[in-house]
Short mmCIF file of C-alpha atoms in Angstrom, two decimals:
data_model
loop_
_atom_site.label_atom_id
_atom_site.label_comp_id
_atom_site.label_asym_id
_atom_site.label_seq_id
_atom_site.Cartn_x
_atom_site.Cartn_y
_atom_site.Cartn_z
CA UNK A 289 28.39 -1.60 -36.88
CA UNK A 290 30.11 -0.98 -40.44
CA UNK A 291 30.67 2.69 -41.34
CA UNK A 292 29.65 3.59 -44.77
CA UNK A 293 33.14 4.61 -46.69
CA UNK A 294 33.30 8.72 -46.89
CA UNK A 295 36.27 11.15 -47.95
CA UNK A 296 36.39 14.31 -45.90
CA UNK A 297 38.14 17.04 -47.74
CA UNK A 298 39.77 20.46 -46.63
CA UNK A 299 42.44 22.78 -47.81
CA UNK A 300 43.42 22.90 -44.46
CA UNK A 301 44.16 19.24 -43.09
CA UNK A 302 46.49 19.45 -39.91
CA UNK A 303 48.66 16.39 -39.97
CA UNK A 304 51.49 15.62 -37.48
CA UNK A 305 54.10 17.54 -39.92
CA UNK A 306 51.90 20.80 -41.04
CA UNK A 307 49.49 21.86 -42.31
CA UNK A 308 47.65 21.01 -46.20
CA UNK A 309 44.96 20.28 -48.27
CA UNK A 310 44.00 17.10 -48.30
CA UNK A 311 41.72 14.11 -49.12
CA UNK A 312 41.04 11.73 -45.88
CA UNK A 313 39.64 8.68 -47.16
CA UNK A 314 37.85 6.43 -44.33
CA UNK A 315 36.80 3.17 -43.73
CA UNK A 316 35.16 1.05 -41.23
CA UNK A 317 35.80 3.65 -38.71
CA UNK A 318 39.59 3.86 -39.78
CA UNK A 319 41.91 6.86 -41.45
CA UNK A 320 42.86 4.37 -45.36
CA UNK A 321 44.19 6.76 -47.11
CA UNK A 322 45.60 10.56 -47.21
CA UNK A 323 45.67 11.95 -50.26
CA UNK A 324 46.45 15.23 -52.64
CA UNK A 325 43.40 17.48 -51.88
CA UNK A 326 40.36 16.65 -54.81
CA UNK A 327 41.97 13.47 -55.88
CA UNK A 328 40.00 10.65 -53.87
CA UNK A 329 36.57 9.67 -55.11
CA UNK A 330 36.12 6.16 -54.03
CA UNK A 331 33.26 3.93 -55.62
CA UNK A 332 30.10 5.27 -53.34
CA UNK A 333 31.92 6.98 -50.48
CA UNK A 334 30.28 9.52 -48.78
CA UNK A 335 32.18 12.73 -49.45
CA UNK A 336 32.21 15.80 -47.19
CA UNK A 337 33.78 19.27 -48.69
CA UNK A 338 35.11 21.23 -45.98
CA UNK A 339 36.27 24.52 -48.33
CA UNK A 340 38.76 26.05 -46.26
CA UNK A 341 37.30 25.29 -42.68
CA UNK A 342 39.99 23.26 -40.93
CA UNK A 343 40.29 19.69 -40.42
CA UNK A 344 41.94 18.95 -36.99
CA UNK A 345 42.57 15.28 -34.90
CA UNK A 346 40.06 14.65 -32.32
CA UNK A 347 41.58 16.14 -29.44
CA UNK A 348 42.63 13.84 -26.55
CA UNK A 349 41.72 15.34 -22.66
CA UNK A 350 43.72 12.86 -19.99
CA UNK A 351 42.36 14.58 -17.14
CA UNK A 352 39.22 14.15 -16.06
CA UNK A 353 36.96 14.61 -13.15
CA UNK A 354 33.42 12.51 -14.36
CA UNK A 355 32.44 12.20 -11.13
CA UNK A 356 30.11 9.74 -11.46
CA UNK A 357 29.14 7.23 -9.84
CA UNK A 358 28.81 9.05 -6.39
CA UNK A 359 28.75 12.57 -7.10
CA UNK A 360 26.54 12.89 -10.00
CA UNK A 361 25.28 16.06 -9.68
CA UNK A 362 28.66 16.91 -9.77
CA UNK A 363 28.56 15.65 -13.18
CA UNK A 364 28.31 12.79 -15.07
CA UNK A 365 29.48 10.45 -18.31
CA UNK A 366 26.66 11.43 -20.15
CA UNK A 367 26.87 15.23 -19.39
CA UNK A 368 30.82 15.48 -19.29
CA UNK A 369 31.16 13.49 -22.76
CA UNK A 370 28.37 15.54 -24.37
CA UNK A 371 30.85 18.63 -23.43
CA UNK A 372 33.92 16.77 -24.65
CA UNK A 373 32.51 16.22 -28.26
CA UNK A 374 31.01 19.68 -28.62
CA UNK A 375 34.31 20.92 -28.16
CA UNK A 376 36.32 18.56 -30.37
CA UNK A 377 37.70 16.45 -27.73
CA UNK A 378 37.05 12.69 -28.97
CA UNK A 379 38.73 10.80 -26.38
CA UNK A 380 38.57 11.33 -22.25
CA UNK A 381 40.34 9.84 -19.45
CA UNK A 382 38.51 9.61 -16.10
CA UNK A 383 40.23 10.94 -13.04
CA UNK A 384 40.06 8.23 -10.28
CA UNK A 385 38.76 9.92 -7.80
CA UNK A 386 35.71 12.61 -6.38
CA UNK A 387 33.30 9.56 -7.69
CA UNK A 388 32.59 7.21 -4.83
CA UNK A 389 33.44 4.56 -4.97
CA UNK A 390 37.02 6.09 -5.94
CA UNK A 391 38.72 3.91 -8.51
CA UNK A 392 41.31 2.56 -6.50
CA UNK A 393 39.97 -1.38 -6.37
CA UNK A 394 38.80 -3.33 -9.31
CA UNK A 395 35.72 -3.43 -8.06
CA UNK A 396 35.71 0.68 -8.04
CA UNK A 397 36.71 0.50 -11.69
CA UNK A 398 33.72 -2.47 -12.55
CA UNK A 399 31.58 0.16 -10.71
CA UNK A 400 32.43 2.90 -13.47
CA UNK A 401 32.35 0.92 -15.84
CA UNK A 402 28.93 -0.59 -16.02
CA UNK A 403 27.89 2.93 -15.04
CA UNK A 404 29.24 4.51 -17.83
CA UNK A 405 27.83 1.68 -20.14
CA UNK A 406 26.39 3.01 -23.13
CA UNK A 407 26.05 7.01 -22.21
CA UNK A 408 29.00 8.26 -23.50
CA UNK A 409 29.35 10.36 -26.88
CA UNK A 410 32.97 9.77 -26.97
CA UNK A 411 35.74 7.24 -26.03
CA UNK A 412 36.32 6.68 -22.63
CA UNK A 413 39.25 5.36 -20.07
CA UNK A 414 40.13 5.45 -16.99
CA UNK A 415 43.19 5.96 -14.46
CA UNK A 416 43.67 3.53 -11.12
CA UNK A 417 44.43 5.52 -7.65
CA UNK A 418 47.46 4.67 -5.72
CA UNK A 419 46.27 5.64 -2.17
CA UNK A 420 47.78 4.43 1.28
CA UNK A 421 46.75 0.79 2.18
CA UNK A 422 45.89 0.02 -1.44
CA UNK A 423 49.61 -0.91 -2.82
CA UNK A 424 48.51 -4.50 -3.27
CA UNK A 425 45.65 -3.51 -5.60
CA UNK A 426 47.43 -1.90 -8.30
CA UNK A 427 49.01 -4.55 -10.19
CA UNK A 428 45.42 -6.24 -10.37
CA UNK A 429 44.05 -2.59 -11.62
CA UNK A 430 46.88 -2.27 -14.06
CA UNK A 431 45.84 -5.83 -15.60
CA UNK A 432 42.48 -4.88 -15.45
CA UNK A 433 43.27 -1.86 -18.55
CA UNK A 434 43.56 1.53 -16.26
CA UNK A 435 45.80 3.92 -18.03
CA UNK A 436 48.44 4.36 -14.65
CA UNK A 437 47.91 6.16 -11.09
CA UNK A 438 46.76 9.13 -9.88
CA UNK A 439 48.42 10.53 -6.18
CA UNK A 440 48.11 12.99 -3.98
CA UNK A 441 50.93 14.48 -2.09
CA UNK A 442 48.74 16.72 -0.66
CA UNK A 443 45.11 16.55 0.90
CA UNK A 444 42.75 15.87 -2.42
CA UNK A 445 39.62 17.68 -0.70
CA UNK A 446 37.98 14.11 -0.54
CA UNK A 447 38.21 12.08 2.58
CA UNK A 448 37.75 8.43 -0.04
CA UNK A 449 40.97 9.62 -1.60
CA UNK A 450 43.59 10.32 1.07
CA UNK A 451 47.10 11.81 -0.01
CA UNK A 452 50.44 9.82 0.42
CA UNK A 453 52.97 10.93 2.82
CA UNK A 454 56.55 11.20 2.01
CA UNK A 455 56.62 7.73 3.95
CA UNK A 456 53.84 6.15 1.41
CA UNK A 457 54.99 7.35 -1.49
CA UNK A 458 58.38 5.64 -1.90
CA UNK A 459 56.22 2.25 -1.76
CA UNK A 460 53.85 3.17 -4.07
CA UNK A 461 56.17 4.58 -6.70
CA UNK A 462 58.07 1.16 -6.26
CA UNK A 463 55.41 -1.10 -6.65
CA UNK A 464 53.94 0.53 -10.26
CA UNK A 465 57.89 0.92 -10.91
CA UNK A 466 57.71 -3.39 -10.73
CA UNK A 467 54.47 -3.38 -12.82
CA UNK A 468 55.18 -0.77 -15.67
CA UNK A 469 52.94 1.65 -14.48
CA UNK A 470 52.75 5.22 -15.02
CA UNK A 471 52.99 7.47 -12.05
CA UNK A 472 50.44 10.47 -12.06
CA UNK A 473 51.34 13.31 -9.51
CA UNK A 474 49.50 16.16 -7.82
CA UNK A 475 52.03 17.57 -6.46
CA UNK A 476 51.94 20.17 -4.16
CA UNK A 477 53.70 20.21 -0.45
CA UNK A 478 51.30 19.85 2.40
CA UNK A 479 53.80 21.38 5.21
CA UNK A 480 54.64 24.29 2.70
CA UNK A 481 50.78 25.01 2.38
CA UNK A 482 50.49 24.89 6.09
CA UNK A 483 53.00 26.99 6.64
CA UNK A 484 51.55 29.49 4.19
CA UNK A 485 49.22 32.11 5.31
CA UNK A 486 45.68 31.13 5.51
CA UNK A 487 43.43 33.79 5.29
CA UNK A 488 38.98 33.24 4.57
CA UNK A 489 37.72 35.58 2.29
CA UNK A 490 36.93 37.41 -1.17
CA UNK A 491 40.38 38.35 -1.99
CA UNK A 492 41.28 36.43 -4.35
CA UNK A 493 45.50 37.40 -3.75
CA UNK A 494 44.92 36.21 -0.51
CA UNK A 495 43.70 32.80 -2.03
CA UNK A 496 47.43 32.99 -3.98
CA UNK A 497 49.34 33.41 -1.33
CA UNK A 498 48.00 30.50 0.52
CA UNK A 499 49.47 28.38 -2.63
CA UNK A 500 53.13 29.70 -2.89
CA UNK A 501 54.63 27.98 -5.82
CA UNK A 502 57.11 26.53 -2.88
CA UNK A 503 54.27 23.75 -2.65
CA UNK A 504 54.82 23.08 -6.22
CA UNK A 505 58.70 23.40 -6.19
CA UNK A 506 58.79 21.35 -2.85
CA UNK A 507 56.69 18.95 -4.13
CA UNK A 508 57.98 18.21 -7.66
CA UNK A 509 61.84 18.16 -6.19
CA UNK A 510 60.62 15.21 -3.41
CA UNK A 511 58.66 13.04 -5.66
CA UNK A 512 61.74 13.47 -8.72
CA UNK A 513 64.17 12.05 -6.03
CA UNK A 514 62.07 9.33 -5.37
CA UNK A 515 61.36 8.57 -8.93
CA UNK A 516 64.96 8.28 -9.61
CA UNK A 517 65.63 6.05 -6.31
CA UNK A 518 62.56 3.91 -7.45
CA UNK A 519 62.69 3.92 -11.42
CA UNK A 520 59.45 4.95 -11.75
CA UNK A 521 58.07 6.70 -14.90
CA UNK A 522 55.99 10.17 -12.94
CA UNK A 523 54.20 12.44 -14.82
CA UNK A 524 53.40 15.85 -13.34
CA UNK A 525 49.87 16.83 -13.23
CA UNK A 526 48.41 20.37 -13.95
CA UNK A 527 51.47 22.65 -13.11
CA UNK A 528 50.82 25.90 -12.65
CA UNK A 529 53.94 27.47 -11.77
CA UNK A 530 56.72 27.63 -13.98
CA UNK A 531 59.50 27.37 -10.96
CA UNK A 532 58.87 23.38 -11.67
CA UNK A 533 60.42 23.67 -15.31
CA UNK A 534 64.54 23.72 -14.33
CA UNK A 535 63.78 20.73 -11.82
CA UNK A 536 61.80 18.90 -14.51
CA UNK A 537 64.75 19.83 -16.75
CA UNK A 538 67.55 19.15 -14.41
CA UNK A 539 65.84 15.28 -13.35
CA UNK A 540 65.08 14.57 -16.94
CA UNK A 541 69.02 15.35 -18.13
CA UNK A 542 69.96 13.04 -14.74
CA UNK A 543 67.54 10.12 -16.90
CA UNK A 544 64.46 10.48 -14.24
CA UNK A 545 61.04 9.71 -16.50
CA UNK A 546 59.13 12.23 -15.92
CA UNK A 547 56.88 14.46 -18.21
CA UNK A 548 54.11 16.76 -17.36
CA UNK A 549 51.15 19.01 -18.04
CA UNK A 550 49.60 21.98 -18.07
CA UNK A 551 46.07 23.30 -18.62
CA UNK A 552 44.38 25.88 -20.44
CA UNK A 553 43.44 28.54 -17.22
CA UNK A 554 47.41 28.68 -16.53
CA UNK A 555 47.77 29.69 -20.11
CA UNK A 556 44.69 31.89 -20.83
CA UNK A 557 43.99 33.30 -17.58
CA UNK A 558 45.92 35.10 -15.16
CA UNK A 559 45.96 36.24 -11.44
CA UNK A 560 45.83 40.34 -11.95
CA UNK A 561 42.00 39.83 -13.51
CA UNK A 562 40.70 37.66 -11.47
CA UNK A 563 37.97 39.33 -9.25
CA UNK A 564 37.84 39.09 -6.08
CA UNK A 565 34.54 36.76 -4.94
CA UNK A 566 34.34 34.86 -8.31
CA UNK A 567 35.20 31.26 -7.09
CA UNK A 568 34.74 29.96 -10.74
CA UNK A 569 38.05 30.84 -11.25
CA UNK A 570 39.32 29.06 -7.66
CA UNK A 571 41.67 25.97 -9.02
CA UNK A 572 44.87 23.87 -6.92
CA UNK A 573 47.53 24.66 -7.63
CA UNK A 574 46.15 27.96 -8.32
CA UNK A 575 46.10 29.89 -11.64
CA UNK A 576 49.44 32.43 -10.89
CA UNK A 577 51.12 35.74 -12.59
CA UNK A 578 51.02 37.10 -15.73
CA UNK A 579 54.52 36.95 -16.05
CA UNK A 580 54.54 33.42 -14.71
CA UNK A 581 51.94 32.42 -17.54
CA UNK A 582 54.32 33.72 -20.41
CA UNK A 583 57.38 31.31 -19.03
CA UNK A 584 54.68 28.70 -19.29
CA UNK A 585 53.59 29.34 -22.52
CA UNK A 586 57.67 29.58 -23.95
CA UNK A 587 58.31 26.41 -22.11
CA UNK A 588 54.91 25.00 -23.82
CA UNK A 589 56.87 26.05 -26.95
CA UNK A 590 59.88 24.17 -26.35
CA UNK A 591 58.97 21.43 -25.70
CA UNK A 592 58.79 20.78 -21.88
CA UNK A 593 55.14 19.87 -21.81
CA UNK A 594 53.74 16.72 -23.17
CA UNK A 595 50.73 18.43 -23.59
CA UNK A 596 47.81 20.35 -22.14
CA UNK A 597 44.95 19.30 -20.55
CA UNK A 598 41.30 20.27 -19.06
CA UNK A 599 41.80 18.74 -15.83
CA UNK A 600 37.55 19.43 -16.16
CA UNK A 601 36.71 19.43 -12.73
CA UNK A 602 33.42 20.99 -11.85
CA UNK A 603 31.23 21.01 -8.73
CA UNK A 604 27.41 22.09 -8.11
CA UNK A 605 27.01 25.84 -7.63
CA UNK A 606 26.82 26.01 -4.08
CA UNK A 607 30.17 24.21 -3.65
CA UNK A 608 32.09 27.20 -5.59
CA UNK A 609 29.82 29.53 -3.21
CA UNK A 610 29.33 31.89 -5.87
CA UNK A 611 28.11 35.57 -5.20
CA UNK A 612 25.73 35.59 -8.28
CA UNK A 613 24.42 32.70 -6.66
CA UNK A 614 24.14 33.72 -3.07
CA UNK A 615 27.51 32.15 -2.00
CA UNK A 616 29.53 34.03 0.29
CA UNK A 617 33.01 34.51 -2.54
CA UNK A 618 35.20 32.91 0.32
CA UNK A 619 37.99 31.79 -1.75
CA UNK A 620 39.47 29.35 0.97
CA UNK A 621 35.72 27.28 1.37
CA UNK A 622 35.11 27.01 -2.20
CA UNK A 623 35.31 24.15 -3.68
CA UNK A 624 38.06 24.26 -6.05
CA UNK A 625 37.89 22.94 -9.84
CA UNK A 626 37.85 24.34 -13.21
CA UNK A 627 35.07 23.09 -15.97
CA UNK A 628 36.23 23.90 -19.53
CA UNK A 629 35.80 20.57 -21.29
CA UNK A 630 33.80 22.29 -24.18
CA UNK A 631 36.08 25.55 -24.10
CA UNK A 632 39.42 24.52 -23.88
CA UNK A 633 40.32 24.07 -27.97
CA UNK A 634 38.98 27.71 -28.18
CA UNK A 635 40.84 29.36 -25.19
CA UNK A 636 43.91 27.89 -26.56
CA UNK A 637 43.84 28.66 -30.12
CA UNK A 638 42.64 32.49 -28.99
CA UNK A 639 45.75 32.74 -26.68
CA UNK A 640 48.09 30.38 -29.07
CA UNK A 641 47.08 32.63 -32.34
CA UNK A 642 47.69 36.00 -30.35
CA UNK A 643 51.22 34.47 -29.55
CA UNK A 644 52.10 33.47 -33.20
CA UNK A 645 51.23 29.90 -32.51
CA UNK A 646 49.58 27.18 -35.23
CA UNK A 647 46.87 25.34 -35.25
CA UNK A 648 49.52 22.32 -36.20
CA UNK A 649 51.32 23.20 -32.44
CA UNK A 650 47.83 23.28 -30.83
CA UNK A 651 47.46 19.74 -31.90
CA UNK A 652 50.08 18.32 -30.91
CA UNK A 653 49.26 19.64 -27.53
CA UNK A 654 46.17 18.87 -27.56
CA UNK A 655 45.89 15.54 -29.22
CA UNK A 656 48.96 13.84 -30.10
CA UNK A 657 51.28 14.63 -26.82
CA UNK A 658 48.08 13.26 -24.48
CA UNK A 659 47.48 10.12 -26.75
CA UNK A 660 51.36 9.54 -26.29
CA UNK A 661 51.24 9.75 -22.39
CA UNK A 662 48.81 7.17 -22.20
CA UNK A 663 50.09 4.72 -25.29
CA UNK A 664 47.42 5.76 -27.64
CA UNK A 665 49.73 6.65 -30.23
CA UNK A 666 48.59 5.15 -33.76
CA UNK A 667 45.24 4.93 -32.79
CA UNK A 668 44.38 8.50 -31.61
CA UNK A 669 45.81 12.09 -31.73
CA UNK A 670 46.85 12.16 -35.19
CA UNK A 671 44.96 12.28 -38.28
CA UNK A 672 47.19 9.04 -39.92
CA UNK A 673 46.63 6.23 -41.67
CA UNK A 674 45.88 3.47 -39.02
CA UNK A 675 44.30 5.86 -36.44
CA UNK A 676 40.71 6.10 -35.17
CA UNK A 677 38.98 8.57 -37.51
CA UNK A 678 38.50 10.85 -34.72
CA UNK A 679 37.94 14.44 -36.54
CA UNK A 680 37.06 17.70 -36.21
CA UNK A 681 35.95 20.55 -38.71
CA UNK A 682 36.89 23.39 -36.45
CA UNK A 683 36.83 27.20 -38.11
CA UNK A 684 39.69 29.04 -36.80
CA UNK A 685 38.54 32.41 -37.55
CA UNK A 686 34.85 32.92 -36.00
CA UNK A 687 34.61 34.24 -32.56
CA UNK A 688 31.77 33.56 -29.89
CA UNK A 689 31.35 34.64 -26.48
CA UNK A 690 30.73 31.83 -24.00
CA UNK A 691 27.62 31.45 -22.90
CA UNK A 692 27.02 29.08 -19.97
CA UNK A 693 23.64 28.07 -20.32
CA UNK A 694 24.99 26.94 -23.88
CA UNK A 695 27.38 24.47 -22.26
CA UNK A 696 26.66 20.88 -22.47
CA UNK A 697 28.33 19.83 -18.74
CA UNK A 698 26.42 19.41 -15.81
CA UNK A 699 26.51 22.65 -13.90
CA UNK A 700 27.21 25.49 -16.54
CA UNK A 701 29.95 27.29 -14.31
CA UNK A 702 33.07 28.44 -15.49
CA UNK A 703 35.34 31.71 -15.46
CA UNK A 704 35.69 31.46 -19.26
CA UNK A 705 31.59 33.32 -19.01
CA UNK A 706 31.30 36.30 -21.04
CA UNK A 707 34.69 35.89 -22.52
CA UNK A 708 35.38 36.58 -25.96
CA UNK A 709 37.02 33.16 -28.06
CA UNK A 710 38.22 32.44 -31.26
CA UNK A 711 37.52 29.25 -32.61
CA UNK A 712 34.34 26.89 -33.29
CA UNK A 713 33.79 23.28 -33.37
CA UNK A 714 31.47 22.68 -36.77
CA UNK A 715 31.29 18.59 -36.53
CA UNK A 716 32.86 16.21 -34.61
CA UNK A 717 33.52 12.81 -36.11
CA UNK A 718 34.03 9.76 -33.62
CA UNK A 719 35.58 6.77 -35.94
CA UNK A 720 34.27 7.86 -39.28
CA UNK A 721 30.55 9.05 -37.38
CA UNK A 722 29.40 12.41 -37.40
CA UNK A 723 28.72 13.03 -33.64
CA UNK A 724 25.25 14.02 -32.87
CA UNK A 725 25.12 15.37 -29.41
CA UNK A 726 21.28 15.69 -29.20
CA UNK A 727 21.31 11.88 -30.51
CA UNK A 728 22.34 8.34 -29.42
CA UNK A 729 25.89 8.06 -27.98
CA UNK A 730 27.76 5.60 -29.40
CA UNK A 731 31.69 6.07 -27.73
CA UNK A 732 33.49 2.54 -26.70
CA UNK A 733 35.17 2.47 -23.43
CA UNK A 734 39.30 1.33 -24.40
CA UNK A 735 41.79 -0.20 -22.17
CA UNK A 736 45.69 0.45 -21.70
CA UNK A 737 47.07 -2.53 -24.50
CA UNK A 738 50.74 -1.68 -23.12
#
């Protein structure tokens, strides 16, 4: 369908090198033209004054859980997507597994697919699974447009999606090594959590200590040797402690390809006000220190993430066995996961702002680091010429508390309730259309194109 021509104007346009007013002409779905700010007035184009309410890149979220099909009361395309565009995310990557079947055939992937056909508000990909036994189905899942592999080194909490062993992963890596694939790690140490102390209950420092960051450290340090035996370009998934950064550091100076992530709870969110029983706050690895979440946030700065991520992964109610709900608050039964697809831009900017941060930093976190993990670079992340125009009007300065019955994903839990944020998401644009969420969706499904 052919997108009426529209300039969308703001004194506050973040670009990839800063922030400044601008005129962002677009056409057919496409970023033409950026130009001085009140300078563009194109034939019959549609033209939307901003004022001074900021005009950011669509963010881009890499990780994922839809859940669906299998598991959708977990939650859904429909429901998750809905969530993503309310919050200025414009662009998704599914998570491979917790939907059943898991994506780890071509015929899992064909299953998502057709499901997600037509009920999804923004665009949508999807990673391949590299489990044990399935080796000789990832070169025909890499063909087939999935964005690389997500592993386990530890049990995933899903019996469809079993870890790899140290034995299993050496193969694996190898094989999507051969085939150009990308290598996406959870990576945590099962013999280092089994060693750790396991005790049931409330307390949610008891929860912590059965997640040492030695499971991360143990982890990270086995899968970087094997990278660099194997040539295979890893990327770390959600790391929460910041003992990881001088390995990361160390392997990428030795030539190993590795990036990695973090996620918005390990930068807004820390272990000394977490109370005890509230299993919407229960994540793995698990959200650490105050003092642990400011090395994060100066390595953020730096340069050592690509980017940060939701890693949305949400459950029904009685899964996170909530007190409020008549759970029990056992922090080793609940289910663990984190939603915050709609809240993540705001927890961010409220923690990056207090820290000195810009909005201009916050999108390349958020947006242009994620589209260049998974080769979307010049067509998302970036308000450019050439790229999708994938936009948001977001106005930095009002503040809301969350609400959960006003969130858009399935099951409206989430730590983030009651909490004060900085930040809301006016209109979202998906390729030059103004985002209705109450509406028809209208987001494409892309493939990997490298």
């Amino acid at each position: 369908m052919q997108q009426p021509t529209a300039v969308i104007r703001s004194r506050r346009v973040v670009l990839p090198d800063g922030e400044r007013p601008a005129d962002v002409l677009v056409r057919d779905g496409r970023i033409e033209q950026i130009a001085a700010h009140g300078s563009l007035l194109v034939g019959d184009a549609q033209l939307t004054d901003l004022g001074e309410t900021v005009l950011l890149p669509g963010l881009v979220d890499t990780h994922v859980h839809v859940n669906e099909p299998g598991r959708t009361e977990w939650e859904g395309f429909a429901t998750a997507t809905r969530a993503a565009a309310a919050g200025g995310v414009t662009t998704i990557i599914d998570m491979p597994l917790n939907s059943i079947p898991p994506t780890t055939t071509v015929a899992g992937l064909d299953a998502k697919r057709q499901t997600a056909d037509g009920q999804t508000w923004v665009d949508l990909g999807f990673w391949g699974g590299a489990v044990p036994d399935n080796t000789g189905e990832l070169e025909a899942l890499h063909r087939a447009g999935v964005f690389g592999f997500k592993s386990f080194l530890a049990p995933s909490g899903v019996d469809e999606f079993p870890h790899l062993d140290r034995d299993q992963l050496e193969p694996a890596l190898a094989e999507q090594a051969r085939i150009g694939a990308l290598a996406i790690i959870h990576a945590e140490d099962p013999a280092v959590l089994s060693a750790a102390p396991q005790v049931p209950g409330t307390h949610y420092r008891d929860f912590l200590n059965s997640r040492p960051d030695d499971a991360e450290t143990a982890a990270v340090a086995h899968l970087l040797d094997t990278a660099r035996r194997t040539g295979a370009r890893v990327h770390i998934l959600h790391v929460s402690s910041a003992a990881v950064l001088p390995l990361l550091a160390r392997a990428r100076a030795d030539g190993v390809q590795v990036t990695a992530e973090t996620c918005p709870h390990y930068l807004t969110l820390a272990a000394e006000e977490v109370p005890d029983g509230d299993t919407a706050f229960k994540c793995c690895p698990p959200i650490r220190d105050e003092s642990n979440r400011d090395r994060l946030w100066a390595a953020l700065a730096n340069g050592e993430f690509i980017g940060i991520v939701s890693d949305h992964s949400p459950s029904t109610p009685d899964l996170k066995l909530l007190e409020r709900f008549g759970g029990s608050g056992d922090f080793a039964a609940a289910w663990g996961g984190i939603a915050s697809l709609q809240l993540g831009l705001a927890a961010i900017w409220t923690e990056a702002r207090r820290r000195g941060h810009t909005l201009t930093e916050v999108a390349r976190w958020m947006a242009g680091g994620p589209a260049e993990l998974v080769g979307l670079t010049g067509t998302k992340g970036a308000i450019a010429v050439g790229c999708d125009a994938d936009l948001v009007a977001f106005d930095p300065d009002a503040e809301f508390a969350v609400d959960p019955a006003g969130l858009h994903h399935r099951n409206p839990v989430t730590p983030y309730a009651g909490r004060k944020l900085t930040g809301v998401v006016r209109t979202t644009w998906l390729r030059g259309r103004v985002v209705d969420t109450a509406g028809q969706p209208f987001g494409q499904q892309i493939l990997r194109t490298r």
